[in-house]
Amino acid sequence: MRVSSAANNTYNERVFTLVVVGLQSSNQRRSEQTFTVSYDRLQSTVQRINACGGRILSVTAGNASAPAHSPGSSASNVPKAPATSTVTDTPSKPAHKTVPVNLYKPKAPFIGTVTENYSLLKEGAIGRVQHITFDLSGGDPHLAYVEGQSIGIIPEGEDAKGKPHKLRLYSIASTRHGDNMEGNTVSLCVRQLEYKNEAGEEIKGVCSTYLCDIEPGTKVKITGPVGKEMLLPDDEDANVIMLATGTGIAPMRTYLRRMFEPTEQEKNGWTFRGKAWLFMGAPKTPNLLYDEDFEHYERQYPDNFRYTKAISREQQNTKGGRMYIQDRVLEHADEIFSMIENPKTHVYMCGLRGMEPGIDEAMSAAAAAKGLDWSELRPQLKKAERWHVETY
Ligand code: FAD
């Protein structure tokens, strides 16, 4: 779906050109039809298109220089207004077929060896988050993976029913070349789950505690890799907006290393020329994960990388409340939407499930300010494989 805005126009004077396919009333069901409508008829036109089984490929805002039409009228040949930007359904897809999946399954997992386990938090941080690396040498097949995938870990021991523990998924935090660039390791970023149950007892998560406490040299059952939701586009000119909270930074770290880490760049032969923008949410500054690396990338690549932090317990939003990632999204709504208008822009969201409603609310408000309906736009972006969400 294409969306663009024309400056210096009041909404009601604006016209919008919609490119639609699949209208049931159309003789040429597969071919594109173009409709130009005024702003006040936009919503009802969209509803009629949906009711007629049509799919909107694009909405382009322009000046009122063309006559207004709506679906059902015969004017399917209205010239397209010049598109200032686009959100099409022809994304720059990665080669999904070549992405490895399920090379190792729970019944016959790969046995990796822990090489490193260190804290990612600074003095005064809340909780516990560890960066853990496993040696993958010697597997047949080799446990290959790409940026944006996850692996499964089967913790040692048995559950309350005396059965072996089930696997838990973790987003991979290293590029396919691993942190050592030798292509034989995988790294994770794991937060220890801790909560109080109804009886007020302190409960610690099984697998996250197993991993956070693990010693180098320990053998670990690994499955996967899995996941195609969070893959990066192949396009070197793609733009990448990243919304991360907590360990949701793991896939973002892989993207940013792929883009900006010198040895990785040499290995992958992929020259990122687009814009990457990371929004990172954390409760306190010492909880920011991989912060120095990202600061460094921002200094090295000011034209290609932007890093915006929301530190809830230290910063205030415009209403005087805690600064969450959605507040940052709202603050930069105009720029974010201008980027989203470009079909080369992908948005990635990762972290705790609780972040989704806030982001959705912020995107709805930002879209409404542009005369758009986020509840309609989001599925279009999703369908175009440009809206990527992995929350847990
Ligand atoms: P468990 O012992 O399995 O306990 C979890 C259970 O505890 C929950 O099912 C719930 O019933 C209960 N529980 C949890 N919180 C509360 C609460 N506040 N009150 C009451 N009950 C509660 N985690 C990471 O740390 N890093 C990652 O990169 C990461 N990536 C993931 C990627 C994917 C695709 C998915 C699906 C999950 C990911 N996770 C990640 C989460 C991870 O898989 C585990 O769920 C997490 O580590 C907890 O597992 P555990 O064995 O420690 O907890």
mmCIF file with all atom_site columns, C-alpha atoms in Angstrom, residues 113-280:
data_model
loop_
_atom_site.group_PDB
_atom_site.id
_atom_site.type_symbol
_atom_site.label_atom_id
_atom_site.label_alt_id
_atom_site.label_comp_id
_atom_site.label_asym_id
_atom_site.label_entity_id
_atom_site.label_seq_id
_atom_site.pdbx_PDB_ins_code
_atom_site.Cartn_x
_atom_site.Cartn_y
_atom_site.Cartn_z
_atom_site.occupancy
_atom_site.B_iso_or_equiv
_atom_site.pdbx_formal_charge
_atom_site.auth_seq_id
_atom_site.auth_comp_id
_atom_site.auth_asym_id
_atom_site.auth_atom_id
_atom_site.pdbx_PDB_model_num
ATOM 1   C CA . THR A 1 113 ? 29.677 -26.439 24.306 1.00 0.00 ? 113 THR A CA 1
ATOM 2   C CA . VAL A 1 114 ? 29.501 -23.186 26.243 1.00 0.00 ? 114 VAL A CA 1
ATOM 3   C CA . THR A 1 115 ? 32.521 -21.003 25.503 1.00 0.00 ? 115 THR A CA 1
ATOM 4   C CA . GLU A 1 116 ? 31.526 -17.789 27.275 1.00 0.00 ? 116 GLU A CA 1
ATOM 5   C CA . ASN A 1 117 ? 28.910 -16.509 29.693 1.00 0.00 ? 117 ASN A CA 1
ATOM 6   C CA . TYR A 1 118 ? 29.128 -12.930 30.892 1.00 0.00 ? 118 TYR A CA 1
ATOM 7   C CA . SER A 1 119 ? 26.795 -10.261 32.251 1.00 0.00 ? 119 SER A CA 1
ATOM 8   C CA . LEU A 1 120 ? 25.505 -7.581  29.902 1.00 0.00 ? 120 LEU A CA 1
ATOM 9   C CA . LEU A 1 121 ? 24.415 -5.323  32.741 1.00 0.00 ? 121 LEU A CA 1
ATOM 10  C CA . LYS A 1 122 ? 26.237 -2.499  34.464 1.00 0.00 ? 122 LYS A CA 1
ATOM 11  C CA . GLU A 1 123 ? 26.413 -1.661  38.150 1.00 0.00 ? 123 GLU A CA 1
ATOM 12  C CA . GLY A 1 124 ? 22.982 -0.720  39.501 1.00 0.00 ? 124 GLY A CA 1
ATOM 13  C CA . ALA A 1 125 ? 20.958 -2.566  36.854 1.00 0.00 ? 125 ALA A CA 1
ATOM 14  C CA . ILE A 1 126 ? 17.742 -4.424  37.584 1.00 0.00 ? 126 ILE A CA 1
ATOM 15  C CA . GLY A 1 127 ? 17.728 -8.216  37.188 1.00 0.00 ? 127 GLY A CA 1
ATOM 16  C CA . ARG A 1 128 ? 20.187 -10.410 35.375 1.00 0.00 ? 128 ARG A CA 1
ATOM 17  C CA . VAL A 1 129 ? 20.947 -10.622 31.639 1.00 0.00 ? 129 VAL A CA 1
ATOM 18  C CA . GLN A 1 130 ? 23.791 -12.734 30.250 1.00 0.00 ? 130 GLN A CA 1
ATOM 19  C CA . HIS A 1 131 ? 25.520 -13.037 26.877 1.00 0.00 ? 131 HIS A CA 1
ATOM 20  C CA . ILE A 1 132 ? 26.178 -16.732 26.309 1.00 0.00 ? 132 ILE A CA 1
ATOM 21  C CA . THR A 1 133 ? 28.149 -18.285 23.445 1.00 0.00 ? 133 THR A CA 1
ATOM 22  C CA . PHE A 1 134 ? 28.155 -21.918 22.311 1.00 0.00 ? 134 PHE A CA 1
ATOM 23  C CA . ASP A 1 135 ? 30.673 -23.712 20.123 1.00 0.00 ? 135 ASP A CA 1
ATOM 24  C CA . LEU A 1 136 ? 28.883 -25.426 17.229 1.00 0.00 ? 136 LEU A CA 1
ATOM 25  C CA . SER A 1 137 ? 31.904 -27.206 15.745 1.00 0.00 ? 137 SER A CA 1
ATOM 26  C CA . GLY A 1 138 ? 31.642 -30.777 14.589 1.00 0.00 ? 138 GLY A CA 1
ATOM 27  C CA . GLY A 1 139 ? 27.958 -30.997 13.756 1.00 0.00 ? 139 GLY A CA 1
ATOM 28  C CA . ASP A 1 140 ? 26.777 -32.988 10.757 1.00 0.00 ? 140 ASP A CA 1
ATOM 29  C CA . PRO A 1 141 ? 24.940 -31.149 9.357  1.00 0.00 ? 141 PRO A CA 1
ATOM 30  C CA . HIS A 1 142 ? 26.573 -27.947 10.549 1.00 0.00 ? 142 HIS A CA 1
ATOM 31  C CA . LEU A 1 143 ? 24.084 -25.985 12.661 1.00 0.00 ? 143 LEU A CA 1
ATOM 32  C CA . ALA A 1 144 ? 23.884 -23.063 10.244 1.00 0.00 ? 144 ALA A CA 1
ATOM 33  C CA . TYR A 1 145 ? 21.584 -20.089 10.860 1.00 0.00 ? 145 TYR A CA 1
ATOM 34  C CA . VAL A 1 146 ? 20.966 -16.587 9.587  1.00 0.00 ? 146 VAL A CA 1
ATOM 35  C CA . GLU A 1 147 ? 20.301 -13.249 11.277 1.00 0.00 ? 147 GLU A CA 1
ATOM 36  C CA . GLY A 1 148 ? 16.801 -13.032 12.755 1.00 0.00 ? 148 GLY A CA 1
ATOM 37  C CA . GLN A 1 149 ? 16.391 -16.735 13.603 1.00 0.00 ? 149 GLN A CA 1
ATOM 38  C CA . SER A 1 150 ? 16.098 -18.443 16.988 1.00 0.00 ? 150 SER A CA 1
ATOM 39  C CA . ILE A 1 151 ? 17.434 -21.659 18.477 1.00 0.00 ? 151 ILE A CA 1
ATOM 40  C CA . GLY A 1 152 ? 15.932 -23.981 21.069 1.00 0.00 ? 152 GLY A CA 1
ATOM 41  C CA . ILE A 1 153 ? 17.666 -24.910 24.316 1.00 0.00 ? 153 ILE A CA 1
ATOM 42  C CA . ILE A 1 154 ? 16.687 -28.009 26.279 1.00 0.00 ? 154 ILE A CA 1
ATOM 43  C CA . PRO A 1 155 ? 17.636 -27.451 29.914 1.00 0.00 ? 155 PRO A CA 1
ATOM 44  C CA . GLU A 1 156 ? 19.092 -30.296 31.957 1.00 0.00 ? 156 GLU A CA 1
ATOM 45  C CA . GLY A 1 157 ? 16.837 -32.061 34.412 1.00 0.00 ? 157 GLY A CA 1
ATOM 46  C CA . GLU A 1 158 ? 13.176 -32.977 34.640 1.00 0.00 ? 158 GLU A CA 1
ATOM 47  C CA . ASP A 1 159 ? 9.930  -31.125 35.117 1.00 0.00 ? 159 ASP A CA 1
ATOM 48  C CA . ALA A 1 160 ? 7.455  -31.608 38.006 1.00 0.00 ? 160 ALA A CA 1
ATOM 49  C CA . LYS A 1 161 ? 6.031  -34.695 36.240 1.00 0.00 ? 161 LYS A CA 1
ATOM 50  C CA . GLY A 1 162 ? 9.447  -36.334 36.023 1.00 0.00 ? 162 GLY A CA 1
ATOM 51  C CA . LYS A 1 163 ? 9.659  -35.754 32.265 1.00 0.00 ? 163 LYS A CA 1
ATOM 52  C CA . PRO A 1 164 ? 12.642 -34.141 30.503 1.00 0.00 ? 164 PRO A CA 1
ATOM 53  C CA . HIS A 1 165 ? 12.229 -30.396 30.217 1.00 0.00 ? 165 HIS A CA 1
ATOM 54  C CA . LYS A 1 166 ? 10.798 -29.018 26.986 1.00 0.00 ? 166 LYS A CA 1
ATOM 55  C CA . LEU A 1 167 ? 12.867 -26.721 24.830 1.00 0.00 ? 167 LEU A CA 1
ATOM 56  C CA . ARG A 1 168 ? 12.731 -22.934 25.180 1.00 0.00 ? 168 ARG A CA 1
ATOM 57  C CA . LEU A 1 169 ? 13.365 -20.656 22.233 1.00 0.00 ? 169 LEU A CA 1
ATOM 58  C CA . TYR A 1 170 ? 15.958 -17.871 22.267 1.00 0.00 ? 170 TYR A CA 1
ATOM 59  C CA . SER A 1 171 ? 16.576 -15.267 19.573 1.00 0.00 ? 171 SER A CA 1
ATOM 60  C CA . ILE A 1 172 ? 20.062 -15.559 18.178 1.00 0.00 ? 172 ILE A CA 1
ATOM 61  C CA . ALA A 1 173 ? 22.211 -12.542 19.079 1.00 0.00 ? 173 ALA A CA 1
ATOM 62  C CA . SER A 1 174 ? 25.185 -13.234 16.775 1.00 0.00 ? 174 SER A CA 1
ATOM 63  C CA . THR A 1 175 ? 25.427 -13.035 13.003 1.00 0.00 ? 175 THR A CA 1
ATOM 64  C CA . ARG A 1 176 ? 25.776 -16.245 11.020 1.00 0.00 ? 176 ARG A CA 1
ATOM 65  C CA . HIS A 1 177 ? 29.540 -15.803 11.356 1.00 0.00 ? 177 HIS A CA 1
ATOM 66  C CA . GLY A 1 178 ? 29.345 -15.823 15.127 1.00 0.00 ? 178 GLY A CA 1
ATOM 67  C CA . ASP A 1 179 ? 30.962 -13.341 17.486 1.00 0.00 ? 179 ASP A CA 1
ATOM 68  C CA . ASN A 1 180 ? 34.411 -14.747 16.614 1.00 0.00 ? 180 ASN A CA 1
ATOM 69  C CA . MET A 1 181 ? 33.643 -14.478 12.860 1.00 0.00 ? 181 MET A CA 1
ATOM 70  C CA . GLU A 1 182 ? 34.696 -18.085 12.330 1.00 0.00 ? 182 GLU A CA 1
ATOM 71  C CA . GLY A 1 183 ? 31.238 -19.413 11.567 1.00 0.00 ? 183 GLY A CA 1
ATOM 72  C CA . ASN A 1 184 ? 31.264 -22.021 14.320 1.00 0.00 ? 184 ASN A CA 1
ATOM 73  C CA . THR A 1 185 ? 29.520 -20.339 17.263 1.00 0.00 ? 185 THR A CA 1
ATOM 74  C CA . VAL A 1 186 ? 26.133 -18.966 18.224 1.00 0.00 ? 186 VAL A CA 1
ATOM 75  C CA . SER A 1 187 ? 25.414 -16.402 20.951 1.00 0.00 ? 187 SER A CA 1
ATOM 76  C CA . LEU A 1 188 ? 22.295 -15.657 22.969 1.00 0.00 ? 188 LEU A CA 1
ATOM 77  C CA . CYS A 1 189 ? 21.182 -12.825 25.197 1.00 0.00 ? 189 CYS A CA 1
ATOM 78  C CA . VAL A 1 190 ? 19.225 -14.314 28.098 1.00 0.00 ? 190 VAL A CA 1
ATOM 79  C CA . ARG A 1 191 ? 17.325 -12.642 30.904 1.00 0.00 ? 191 ARG A CA 1
ATOM 80  C CA . GLN A 1 192 ? 16.769 -14.708 34.008 1.00 0.00 ? 192 GLN A CA 1
ATOM 81  C CA . LEU A 1 193 ? 13.032 -14.962 34.618 1.00 0.00 ? 193 LEU A CA 1
ATOM 82  C CA . GLU A 1 194 ? 12.178 -14.115 38.209 1.00 0.00 ? 194 GLU A CA 1
ATOM 83  C CA . TYR A 1 195 ? 8.766  -13.493 39.671 1.00 0.00 ? 195 TYR A CA 1
ATOM 84  C CA . LYS A 1 196 ? 6.736  -13.982 42.828 1.00 0.00 ? 196 LYS A CA 1
ATOM 85  C CA . ASN A 1 197 ? 3.931  -16.532 42.732 1.00 0.00 ? 197 ASN A CA 1
ATOM 86  C CA . GLU A 1 198 ? 0.554  -16.084 44.447 1.00 0.00 ? 198 GLU A CA 1
ATOM 87  C CA . ALA A 1 199 ? 1.976  -17.397 47.712 1.00 0.00 ? 199 ALA A CA 1
ATOM 88  C CA . GLY A 1 200 ? 4.653  -14.699 47.544 1.00 0.00 ? 200 GLY A CA 1
ATOM 89  C CA . GLU A 1 201 ? 7.456  -17.195 46.838 1.00 0.00 ? 201 GLU A CA 1
ATOM 90  C CA . GLU A 1 202 ? 10.354 -16.125 44.621 1.00 0.00 ? 202 GLU A CA 1
ATOM 91  C CA . ILE A 1 203 ? 10.246 -18.266 41.445 1.00 0.00 ? 203 ILE A CA 1
ATOM 92  C CA . LYS A 1 204 ? 13.089 -18.505 38.998 1.00 0.00 ? 204 LYS A CA 1
ATOM 93  C CA . GLY A 1 205 ? 12.576 -19.651 35.410 1.00 0.00 ? 205 GLY A CA 1
ATOM 94  C CA . VAL A 1 206 ? 13.922 -23.121 34.622 1.00 0.00 ? 206 VAL A CA 1
ATOM 95  C CA . CYS A 1 207 ? 15.771 -22.598 31.370 1.00 0.00 ? 207 CYS A CA 1
ATOM 96  C CA . SER A 1 208 ? 16.757 -18.960 31.814 1.00 0.00 ? 208 SER A CA 1
ATOM 97  C CA . THR A 1 209 ? 18.306 -19.794 35.204 1.00 0.00 ? 209 THR A CA 1
ATOM 98  C CA . TYR A 1 210 ? 20.035 -22.859 33.723 1.00 0.00 ? 210 TYR A CA 1
ATOM 99  C CA . LEU A 1 211 ? 21.544 -20.656 31.020 1.00 0.00 ? 211 LEU A CA 1
ATOM 100 C CA . CYS A 1 212 ? 22.408 -17.646 33.173 1.00 0.00 ? 212 CYS A CA 1
ATOM 101 C CA . ASP A 1 213 ? 24.279 -19.903 35.624 1.00 0.00 ? 213 ASP A CA 1
ATOM 102 C CA . ILE A 1 214 ? 25.989 -22.066 33.006 1.00 0.00 ? 214 ILE A CA 1
ATOM 103 C CA . GLU A 1 215 ? 29.756 -22.545 33.129 1.00 0.00 ? 215 GLU A CA 1
ATOM 104 C CA . PRO A 1 216 ? 32.073 -22.537 30.094 1.00 0.00 ? 216 PRO A CA 1
ATOM 105 C CA . GLY A 1 217 ? 32.777 -26.111 29.011 1.00 0.00 ? 217 GLY A CA 1
ATOM 106 C CA . THR A 1 218 ? 29.224 -27.308 29.775 1.00 0.00 ? 218 THR A CA 1
ATOM 107 C CA . LYS A 1 219 ? 27.539 -29.375 27.034 1.00 0.00 ? 219 LYS A CA 1
ATOM 108 C CA . VAL A 1 220 ? 24.096 -28.092 26.041 1.00 0.00 ? 220 VAL A CA 1
ATOM 109 C CA . LYS A 1 221 ? 21.289 -29.571 23.934 1.00 0.00 ? 221 LYS A CA 1
ATOM 110 C CA . ILE A 1 222 ? 20.460 -27.199 21.075 1.00 0.00 ? 222 ILE A CA 1
ATOM 111 C CA . THR A 1 223 ? 17.674 -27.441 18.468 1.00 0.00 ? 223 THR A CA 1
ATOM 112 C CA . GLY A 1 224 ? 16.770 -25.455 15.394 1.00 0.00 ? 224 GLY A CA 1
ATOM 113 C CA . PRO A 1 225 ? 17.349 -23.015 13.949 1.00 0.00 ? 225 PRO A CA 1
ATOM 114 C CA . VAL A 1 226 ? 13.773 -21.787 13.551 1.00 0.00 ? 226 VAL A CA 1
ATOM 115 C CA . GLY A 1 227 ? 11.948 -18.688 12.391 1.00 0.00 ? 227 GLY A CA 1
ATOM 116 C CA . LYS A 1 228 ? 11.525 -16.694 9.225  1.00 0.00 ? 228 LYS A CA 1
ATOM 117 C CA . GLU A 1 229 ? 9.567  -13.771 10.658 1.00 0.00 ? 229 GLU A CA 1
ATOM 118 C CA . MET A 1 230 ? 12.544 -11.607 11.545 1.00 0.00 ? 230 MET A CA 1
ATOM 119 C CA . LEU A 1 231 ? 14.798 -12.103 8.526  1.00 0.00 ? 231 LEU A CA 1
ATOM 120 C CA . LEU A 1 232 ? 16.537 -9.073  7.073  1.00 0.00 ? 232 LEU A CA 1
ATOM 121 C CA . PRO A 1 233 ? 15.842 -8.092  3.474  1.00 0.00 ? 233 PRO A CA 1
ATOM 122 C CA . ASP A 1 234 ? 18.688 -8.771  1.054  1.00 0.00 ? 234 ASP A CA 1
ATOM 123 C CA . ASP A 1 235 ? 18.372 -5.263  -0.377 1.00 0.00 ? 235 ASP A CA 1
ATOM 124 C CA . GLU A 1 236 ? 21.420 -3.203  0.561  1.00 0.00 ? 236 GLU A CA 1
ATOM 125 C CA . ASP A 1 237 ? 19.329 -0.037  0.196  1.00 0.00 ? 237 ASP A CA 1
ATOM 126 C CA . ALA A 1 238 ? 16.594 -1.185  2.581  1.00 0.00 ? 238 ALA A CA 1
ATOM 127 C CA . ASN A 1 239 ? 15.711 0.945   5.603  1.00 0.00 ? 239 ASN A CA 1
ATOM 128 C CA . VAL A 1 240 ? 15.340 -0.830  8.908  1.00 0.00 ? 240 VAL A CA 1
ATOM 129 C CA . ILE A 1 241 ? 13.405 0.545   11.871 1.00 0.00 ? 241 ILE A CA 1
ATOM 130 C CA . MET A 1 242 ? 13.972 -1.526  15.018 1.00 0.00 ? 242 MET A CA 1
ATOM 131 C CA . LEU A 1 243 ? 11.813 -1.402  18.148 1.00 0.00 ? 243 LEU A CA 1
ATOM 132 C CA . ALA A 1 244 ? 13.342 -3.412  20.980 1.00 0.00 ? 244 ALA A CA 1
ATOM 133 C CA . THR A 1 245 ? 12.833 -3.833  24.691 1.00 0.00 ? 245 THR A CA 1
ATOM 134 C CA . GLY A 1 246 ? 15.106 -5.907  26.924 1.00 0.00 ? 246 GLY A CA 1
ATOM 135 C CA . THR A 1 247 ? 16.412 -9.089  25.317 1.00 0.00 ? 247 THR A CA 1
ATOM 136 C CA . GLY A 1 248 ? 14.383 -8.152  22.221 1.00 0.00 ? 248 GLY A CA 1
ATOM 137 C CA . ILE A 1 249 ? 17.644 -6.475  21.263 1.00 0.00 ? 249 ILE A CA 1
ATOM 138 C CA . ALA A 1 250 ? 19.109 -9.881  20.256 1.00 0.00 ? 250 ALA A CA 1
ATOM 139 C CA . PRO A 1 251 ? 17.971 -9.917  16.604 1.00 0.00 ? 251 PRO A CA 1
ATOM 140 C CA . MET A 1 252 ? 18.674 -6.178  16.308 1.00 0.00 ? 252 MET A CA 1
ATOM 141 C CA . ARG A 1 253 ? 22.257 -6.798  17.413 1.00 0.00 ? 253 ARG A CA 1
ATOM 142 C CA . THR A 1 254 ? 22.652 -9.325  14.594 1.00 0.00 ? 254 THR A CA 1
ATOM 143 C CA . TYR A 1 255 ? 21.315 -6.831  12.019 1.00 0.00 ? 255 TYR A CA 1
ATOM 144 C CA . LEU A 1 256 ? 23.542 -4.037  13.269 1.00 0.00 ? 256 LEU A CA 1
ATOM 145 C CA . ARG A 1 257 ? 26.628 -6.215  13.346 1.00 0.00 ? 257 ARG A CA 1
ATOM 146 C CA . ARG A 1 258 ? 25.837 -7.368  9.813  1.00 0.00 ? 258 ARG A CA 1
ATOM 147 C CA . MET A 1 259 ? 25.558 -3.725  8.753  1.00 0.00 ? 259 MET A CA 1
ATOM 148 C CA . PHE A 1 260 ? 28.338 -2.005  10.681 1.00 0.00 ? 260 PHE A CA 1
ATOM 149 C CA . GLU A 1 261 ? 30.876 -4.415  12.206 1.00 0.00 ? 261 GLU A CA 1
ATOM 150 C CA . PRO A 1 262 ? 34.023 -4.222  10.025 1.00 0.00 ? 262 PRO A CA 1
ATOM 151 C CA . THR A 1 263 ? 35.089 -7.915  10.077 1.00 0.00 ? 263 THR A CA 1
ATOM 152 C CA . GLU A 1 264 ? 31.496 -8.972  9.565  1.00 0.00 ? 264 GLU A CA 1
ATOM 153 C CA . GLN A 1 265 ? 31.212 -6.605  6.584  1.00 0.00 ? 265 GLN A CA 1
ATOM 154 C CA . GLU A 1 266 ? 34.301 -8.203  5.045  1.00 0.00 ? 266 GLU A CA 1
ATOM 155 C CA . LYS A 1 267 ? 32.860 -11.681 5.597  1.00 0.00 ? 267 LYS A CA 1
ATOM 156 C CA . ASN A 1 268 ? 29.371 -11.040 4.313  1.00 0.00 ? 268 ASN A CA 1
ATOM 157 C CA . GLY A 1 269 ? 30.137 -8.836  1.311  1.00 0.00 ? 269 GLY A CA 1
ATOM 158 C CA . TRP A 1 270 ? 26.869 -7.000  2.006  1.00 0.00 ? 270 TRP A CA 1
ATOM 159 C CA . THR A 1 271 ? 27.148 -3.232  1.836  1.00 0.00 ? 271 THR A CA 1
ATOM 160 C CA . PHE A 1 272 ? 24.312 -1.635  3.743  1.00 0.00 ? 272 PHE A CA 1
ATOM 161 C CA . ARG A 1 273 ? 23.487 1.757   2.272  1.00 0.00 ? 273 ARG A CA 1
ATOM 162 C CA . GLY A 1 274 ? 20.047 2.354   3.798  1.00 0.00 ? 274 GLY A CA 1
ATOM 163 C CA . LYS A 1 275 ? 19.023 3.904   7.082  1.00 0.00 ? 275 LYS A CA 1
ATOM 164 C CA . ALA A 1 276 ? 18.815 1.883   10.269 1.00 0.00 ? 276 ALA A CA 1
ATOM 165 C CA . TRP A 1 277 ? 17.069 3.357   13.296 1.00 0.00 ? 277 TRP A CA 1
ATOM 166 C CA . LEU A 1 278 ? 17.077 1.544   16.630 1.00 0.00 ? 278 LEU A CA 1
ATOM 167 C CA . PHE A 1 279 ? 14.567 2.418   19.359 1.00 0.00 ? 279 PHE A CA 1
ATOM 168 C CA . MET A 1 280 ? 15.668 0.696   22.544 1.00 0.00 ? 280 MET A CA 1
#
